[in-house]
Amino acid sequence: NAGVTQTPKFRVLKTGQSMTLLCAQDMNHEYMYWYRQDPGMGLRLIHYSVGEGTTAKGEVPDGYNVSRLKKQNFLLGLESAAPSQTSVYFCASSRLVRPYEQYFGPGTRLTVT
Amino acid sequence: AQRVTQPEKLLSVFKGAPVELKCNYSYSGSPELFWYVQYSRQRLQLLLRHISRESIKGFTADLNKGETSFHLKKPFAQEEDSAMYYCALSSGNTPLVFGKGTRLSVIA
């Protein structure tokens, strides 16, 4: 099992450009999450999903959109990137019966210039 | 509102010395508390949860409801313990709330 994978690993964007980050999991987990990790700020939840076709806002959702069309995939979109979105983005997934045990992806390092 | 506070951004200890990573929380109900760890070049992973009352890699953590704390302790630090540690809180069906993390550096 690959577990949780993220694509791409690195990306540099110019202000105003758009992009989509892909998260995929092969563990048949119901829950999926997107976090951003910034120095001194820890992990902050952007959006999450409790099942296929459902999404919900986390702590810092502004400037991001998500979609979960398939159970195994969770997409994070930036419609118009801003320098404040420079961060490391982590995807995670967990089972319905043990939602606290999250399995994390390797992260995507995004720089917006 | 739920909140997790880790007062130390960085904690440096010598090898063999005791380690205590502090975590305080605010939540009006009965929380579940967890510690996650991120070693260099590895993924963030669950280290332990308070309900299981287990010792993982020599680490233990006791939930103190009176002091609303869940400090992570190890009697003798090892170099391989150097990592980023996150305390997290769960309340029912809501997503985990993470603290800002403490970077532990064990000096040889």
PDB file of N, CA, C and O in Angstrom, chain B residues 6-51:
ATOM      1  N   GLN B   6       0.920  24.679  23.275  1.00  0.00           N
ATOM      2  CA  GLN B   6       2.243  24.119  23.538  1.00  0.00           C
ATOM      3  C   GLN B   6       3.168  25.322  23.742  1.00  0.00           C
ATOM      4  O   GLN B   6       3.517  25.997  22.784  1.00  0.00           O
ATOM      5  N   PRO B   7       3.522  25.609  24.973  1.00  0.00           N
ATOM      6  CA  PRO B   7       4.204  26.872  25.272  1.00  0.00           C
ATOM      7  C   PRO B   7       5.627  26.990  24.745  1.00  0.00           C
ATOM      8  O   PRO B   7       6.141  28.081  24.585  1.00  0.00           O
ATOM      9  N   GLU B   8       6.257  25.869  24.481  1.00  0.00           N
ATOM     10  CA  GLU B   8       7.653  25.899  24.025  1.00  0.00           C
ATOM     11  C   GLU B   8       7.733  25.611  22.530  1.00  0.00           C
ATOM     12  O   GLU B   8       7.249  24.579  22.080  1.00  0.00           O
ATOM     13  N   LYS B   9       8.372  26.535  21.783  1.00  0.00           N
ATOM     14  CA  LYS B   9       8.600  26.260  20.363  1.00  0.00           C
ATOM     15  C   LYS B   9       9.760  25.306  20.198  1.00  0.00           C
ATOM     16  O   LYS B   9       9.774  24.471  19.305  1.00  0.00           O
ATOM     17  N   LEU B  10      10.757  25.463  21.038  1.00  0.00           N
ATOM     18  CA  LEU B  10      11.973  24.663  20.942  1.00  0.00           C
ATOM     19  C   LEU B  10      12.387  24.227  22.339  1.00  0.00           C
ATOM     20  O   LEU B  10      12.375  25.025  23.283  1.00  0.00           O
ATOM     21  N   LEU B  11      12.750  22.947  22.447  1.00  0.00           N
ATOM     22  CA  LEU B  11      13.245  22.415  23.706  1.00  0.00           C
ATOM     23  C   LEU B  11      14.520  21.643  23.420  1.00  0.00           C
ATOM     24  O   LEU B  11      14.514  20.720  22.601  1.00  0.00           O
ATOM     25  N   SER B  12      15.590  22.039  24.063  1.00  0.00           N
ATOM     26  CA  SER B  12      16.873  21.360  23.878  1.00  0.00           C
ATOM     27  C   SER B  12      17.272  20.684  25.174  1.00  0.00           C
ATOM     28  O   SER B  12      17.246  21.317  26.238  1.00  0.00           O
ATOM     29  N   VAL B  13      17.613  19.405  25.080  1.00  0.00           N
ATOM     30  CA  VAL B  13      18.051  18.654  26.257  1.00  0.00           C
ATOM     31  C   VAL B  13      19.271  17.829  25.873  1.00  0.00           C
ATOM     32  O   VAL B  13      19.485  17.522  24.698  1.00  0.00           O
ATOM     33  N   PHE B  14      20.057  17.448  26.875  1.00  0.00           N
ATOM     34  CA  PHE B  14      21.190  16.576  26.626  1.00  0.00           C
ATOM     35  C   PHE B  14      20.735  15.122  26.622  1.00  0.00           C
ATOM     36  O   PHE B  14      19.782  14.739  27.304  1.00  0.00           O
ATOM     37  N   LYS B  15      21.451  14.336  25.871  1.00  0.00           N
ATOM     38  CA  LYS B  15      21.198  12.897  25.822  1.00  0.00           C
ATOM     39  C   LYS B  15      21.256  12.326  27.227  1.00  0.00           C
ATOM     40  O   LYS B  15      22.186  12.619  27.986  1.00  0.00           O
ATOM     41  N   GLY B  16      20.257  11.512  27.563  1.00  0.00           N
ATOM     42  CA  GLY B  16      20.209  10.914  28.881  1.00  0.00           C
ATOM     43  C   GLY B  16      19.448  11.726  29.910  1.00  0.00           C
ATOM     44  O   GLY B  16      19.127  11.221  30.992  1.00  0.00           O
ATOM     45  N   ALA B  17      19.143  12.964  29.603  1.00  0.00           N
ATOM     46  CA  ALA B  17      18.389  13.828  30.521  1.00  0.00           C
ATOM     47  C   ALA B  17      16.898  13.567  30.362  1.00  0.00           C
ATOM     48  O   ALA B  17      16.444  13.093  29.316  1.00  0.00           O
ATOM     49  N   PRO B  18      16.104  13.882  31.396  1.00  0.00           N
ATOM     50  CA  PRO B  18      14.650  13.712  31.256  1.00  0.00           C
ATOM     51  C   PRO B  18      14.057  14.766  30.330  1.00  0.00           C
ATOM     52  O   PRO B  18      14.577  15.875  30.205  1.00  0.00           O
ATOM     53  N   VAL B  19      12.963  14.375  29.697  1.00  0.00           N
ATOM     54  CA  VAL B  19      12.285  15.270  28.762  1.00  0.00           C
ATOM     55  C   VAL B  19      10.838  15.435  29.193  1.00  0.00           C
ATOM     56  O   VAL B  19      10.181  14.457  29.579  1.00  0.00           O
ATOM     57  N   GLU B  20      10.351  16.677  29.118  1.00  0.00           N
ATOM     58  CA  GLU B  20       8.927  16.929  29.329  1.00  0.00           C
ATOM     59  C   GLU B  20       8.466  17.968  28.314  1.00  0.00           C
ATOM     60  O   GLU B  20       8.912  19.119  28.354  1.00  0.00           O
ATOM     61  N   LEU B  21       7.601  17.560  27.435  1.00  0.00           N
ATOM     62  CA  LEU B  21       7.016  18.474  26.462  1.00  0.00           C
ATOM     63  C   LEU B  21       5.628  18.850  26.969  1.00  0.00           C
ATOM     64  O   LEU B  21       4.775  17.980  27.164  1.00  0.00           O
ATOM     65  N   LYS B  22       5.405  20.142  27.137  1.00  0.00           N
ATOM     66  CA  LYS B  22       4.175  20.584  27.769  1.00  0.00           C
ATOM     67  C   LYS B  22       3.035  20.767  26.772  1.00  0.00           C
ATOM     68  O   LYS B  22       3.240  21.200  25.630  1.00  0.00           O
ATOM     69  N   CYS B  23       1.847  20.422  27.241  1.00  0.00           N
ATOM     70  CA  CYS B  23       0.636  20.605  26.447  1.00  0.00           C
ATOM     71  C   CYS B  23      -0.496  20.942  27.407  1.00  0.00           C
ATOM     72  O   CYS B  23      -0.756  20.210  28.360  1.00  0.00           O
ATOM     73  N   ASN B  24      -1.170  22.048  27.143  1.00  0.00           N
ATOM     74  CA  ASN B  24      -2.360  22.409  27.896  1.00  0.00           C
ATOM     75  C   ASN B  24      -3.513  22.579  26.919  1.00  0.00           C
ATOM     76  O   ASN B  24      -3.308  22.969  25.773  1.00  0.00           O
ATOM     77  N   TYR B  25      -4.696  22.301  27.384  1.00  0.00           N
ATOM     78  CA  TYR B  25      -5.851  22.391  26.499  1.00  0.00           C
ATOM     79  C   TYR B  25      -6.989  23.125  27.180  1.00  0.00           C
ATOM     80  O   TYR B  25      -7.036  23.257  28.399  1.00  0.00           O
ATOM     81  N   SER B  26      -7.896  23.603  26.359  1.00  0.00           N
ATOM     82  CA  SER B  26      -9.128  24.178  26.882  1.00  0.00           C
ATOM     83  C   SER B  26     -10.277  23.560  26.123  1.00  0.00           C
ATOM     84  O   SER B  26     -10.319  23.589  24.885  1.00  0.00           O
ATOM     85  N   TYR B  27     -11.162  22.945  26.873  1.00  0.00           N
ATOM     86  CA  TYR B  27     -12.339  22.290  26.297  1.00  0.00           C
ATOM     87  C   TYR B  27     -13.282  21.988  27.436  1.00  0.00           C
ATOM     88  O   TYR B  27     -12.879  21.451  28.457  1.00  0.00           O
ATOM     89  N   SER B  28     -14.544  22.279  27.247  1.00  0.00           N
ATOM     90  CA  SER B  28     -15.496  22.154  28.343  1.00  0.00           C
ATOM     91  C   SER B  28     -15.981  20.732  28.553  1.00  0.00           C
ATOM     92  O   SER B  28     -16.458  20.380  29.623  1.00  0.00           O
ATOM     93  N   GLY B  29     -15.859  19.879  27.545  1.00  0.00           N
ATOM     94  CA  GLY B  29     -16.344  18.516  27.660  1.00  0.00           C
ATOM     95  C   GLY B  29     -15.250  17.548  28.060  1.00  0.00           C
ATOM     96  O   GLY B  29     -14.283  17.913  28.726  1.00  0.00           O
ATOM     97  N   SER B  30     -15.429  16.295  27.659  1.00  0.00           N
ATOM     98  CA  SER B  30     -14.418  15.262  27.937  1.00  0.00           C
ATOM     99  C   SER B  30     -13.599  15.021  26.682  1.00  0.00           C
ATOM    100  O   SER B  30     -14.062  14.363  25.758  1.00  0.00           O
ATOM    101  N   PRO B  31     -12.398  15.540  26.647  1.00  0.00           N
ATOM    102  CA  PRO B  31     -11.614  15.421  25.418  1.00  0.00           C
ATOM    103  C   PRO B  31     -10.833  14.120  25.342  1.00  0.00           C
ATOM    104  O   PRO B  31     -10.636  13.430  26.336  1.00  0.00           O
ATOM    105  N   GLU B  32     -10.421  13.823  24.136  1.00  0.00           N
ATOM    106  CA  GLU B  32      -9.390  12.802  23.937  1.00  0.00           C
ATOM    107  C   GLU B  32      -8.141  13.549  23.499  1.00  0.00           C
ATOM    108  O   GLU B  32      -8.198  14.429  22.649  1.00  0.00           O
ATOM    109  N   LEU B  33      -7.015  13.185  24.089  1.00  0.00           N
ATOM    110  CA  LEU B  33      -5.762  13.868  23.789  1.00  0.00           C
ATOM    111  C   LEU B  33      -4.774  12.913  23.141  1.00  0.00           C
ATOM    112  O   LEU B  33      -4.748  11.709  23.461  1.00  0.00           O
ATOM    113  N   PHE B  34      -3.972  13.472  22.242  1.00  0.00           N
ATOM    114  CA  PHE B  34      -3.013  12.674  21.475  1.00  0.00           C
ATOM    115  C   PHE B  34      -1.706  13.436  21.324  1.00  0.00           C
ATOM    116  O   PHE B  34      -1.673  14.654  21.403  1.00  0.00           O
ATOM    117  N   TRP B  35      -0.656  12.670  21.087  1.00  0.00           N
ATOM    118  CA  TRP B  35       0.618  13.241  20.665  1.00  0.00           C
ATOM    119  C   TRP B  35       0.972  12.671  19.297  1.00  0.00           C
ATOM    120  O   TRP B  35       0.929  11.455  19.093  1.00  0.00           O
ATOM    121  N   TYR B  36       1.308  13.583  18.384  1.00  0.00           N
ATOM    122  CA  TYR B  36       1.805  13.217  17.060  1.00  0.00           C
ATOM    123  C   TYR B  36       3.271  13.633  16.981  1.00  0.00           C
ATOM    124  O   TYR B  36       3.686  14.605  17.623  1.00  0.00           O
ATOM    125  N   VAL B  37       4.043  12.917  16.145  1.00  0.00           N
ATOM    126  CA  VAL B  37       5.465  13.221  16.013  1.00  0.00           C
ATOM    127  C   VAL B  37       5.855  13.239  14.541  1.00  0.00           C
ATOM    128  O   VAL B  37       5.313  12.475  13.726  1.00  0.00           O
ATOM    129  N   GLN B  38       6.756  14.135  14.213  1.00  0.00           N
ATOM    130  CA  GLN B  38       7.288  14.224  12.850  1.00  0.00           C
ATOM    131  C   GLN B  38       8.808  14.209  12.920  1.00  0.00           C
ATOM    132  O   GLN B  38       9.441  15.203  13.277  1.00  0.00           O
ATOM    133  N   TYR B  39       9.400  13.058  12.591  1.00  0.00           N
ATOM    134  CA  TYR B  39      10.855  12.953  12.522  1.00  0.00           C
ATOM    135  C   TYR B  39      11.334  13.562  11.214  1.00  0.00           C
ATOM    136  O   TYR B  39      10.571  13.681  10.251  1.00  0.00           O
ATOM    137  N   SER B  40      12.604  13.916  11.190  1.00  0.00           N
ATOM    138  CA  SER B  40      13.172  14.533  10.006  1.00  0.00           C
ATOM    139  C   SER B  40      12.973  13.653   8.786  1.00  0.00           C
ATOM    140  O   SER B  40      13.252  12.457   8.829  1.00  0.00           O
ATOM    141  N   ARG B  41      12.434  14.255   7.711  1.00  0.00           N
ATOM    142  CA  ARG B  41      12.222  13.551   6.432  1.00  0.00           C
ATOM    143  C   ARG B  41      11.231  12.399   6.553  1.00  0.00           C
ATOM    144  O   ARG B  41      11.232  11.494   5.708  1.00  0.00           O
ATOM    145  N   GLN B  42      10.399  12.409   7.580  1.00  0.00           N
ATOM    146  CA  GLN B  42       9.357  11.397   7.701  1.00  0.00           C
ATOM    147  C   GLN B  42       7.997  12.079   7.841  1.00  0.00           C
ATOM    148  O   GLN B  42       7.900  13.276   8.066  1.00  0.00           O
ATOM    149  N   ARG B  43       6.984  11.287   7.692  1.00  0.00           N
ATOM    150  CA  ARG B  43       5.633  11.835   7.770  1.00  0.00           C
ATOM    151  C   ARG B  43       5.199  12.001   9.216  1.00  0.00           C
ATOM    152  O   ARG B  43       5.654  11.292  10.107  1.00  0.00           O
ATOM    153  N   LEU B  44       4.294  12.916   9.419  1.00  0.00           N
ATOM    154  CA  LEU B  44       3.677  13.081  10.725  1.00  0.00           C
ATOM    155  C   LEU B  44       2.917  11.798  11.066  1.00  0.00           C
ATOM    156  O   LEU B  44       2.216  11.229  10.218  1.00  0.00           O
ATOM    157  N   GLN B  45       3.077  11.331  12.295  1.00  0.00           N
ATOM    158  CA  GLN B  45       2.423  10.075  12.680  1.00  0.00           C
ATOM    159  C   GLN B  45       1.974  10.134  14.127  1.00  0.00           C
ATOM    160  O   GLN B  45       2.541  10.849  14.953  1.00  0.00           O
ATOM    161  N   LEU B  46       0.954   9.324  14.420  1.00  0.00           N
ATOM    162  CA  LEU B  46       0.452   9.254  15.781  1.00  0.00           C
ATOM    163  C   LEU B  46       1.475   8.579  16.683  1.00  0.00           C
ATOM    164  O   LEU B  46       1.982   7.503  16.373  1.00  0.00           O
ATOM    165  N   LEU B  47       1.778   9.200  17.821  1.00  0.00           N
ATOM    166  CA  LEU B  47       2.711   8.618  18.784  1.00  0.00           C
ATOM    167  C   LEU B  47       1.946   7.883  19.872  1.00  0.00           C
ATOM    168  O   LEU B  47       2.179   6.703  20.105  1.00  0.00           O
ATOM    169  N   LEU B  48       1.030   8.583  20.544  1.00  0.00           N
ATOM    170  CA  LEU B  48       0.234   7.906  21.551  1.00  0.00           C
ATOM    171  C   LEU B  48      -1.042   8.682  21.850  1.00  0.00           C
ATOM    172  O   LEU B  48      -1.185   9.847  21.514  1.00  0.00           O
ATOM    173  N   ARG B  49      -1.991   7.985  22.471  1.00  0.00           N
ATOM    174  CA  ARG B  49      -3.258   8.578  22.862  1.00  0.00           C
ATOM    175  C   ARG B  49      -3.479   8.323  24.348  1.00  0.00           C
ATOM    176  O   ARG B  49      -3.021   7.295  24.861  1.00  0.00           O
ATOM    177  N   HIS B  50      -4.157   9.224  25.000  1.00  0.00           N
ATOM    178  CA  HIS B  50      -4.231   9.136  26.458  1.00  0.00           C
ATOM    179  C   HIS B  50      -5.060   7.939  26.914  1.00  0.00           C
ATOM    180  O   HIS B  50      -4.761   7.351  27.956  1.00  0.00           O
ATOM    181  N   ILE B  51      -6.048   7.550  26.130  1.00  0.00           N
ATOM    182  CA  ILE B  51      -6.934   6.469  26.567  1.00  0.00           C
ATOM    183  C   ILE B  51      -6.178   5.150  26.683  1.00  0.00           C
ATOM    184  O   ILE B  51      -6.443   4.351  27.571  1.00  0.00           O
TER     185      ILE B  51
END
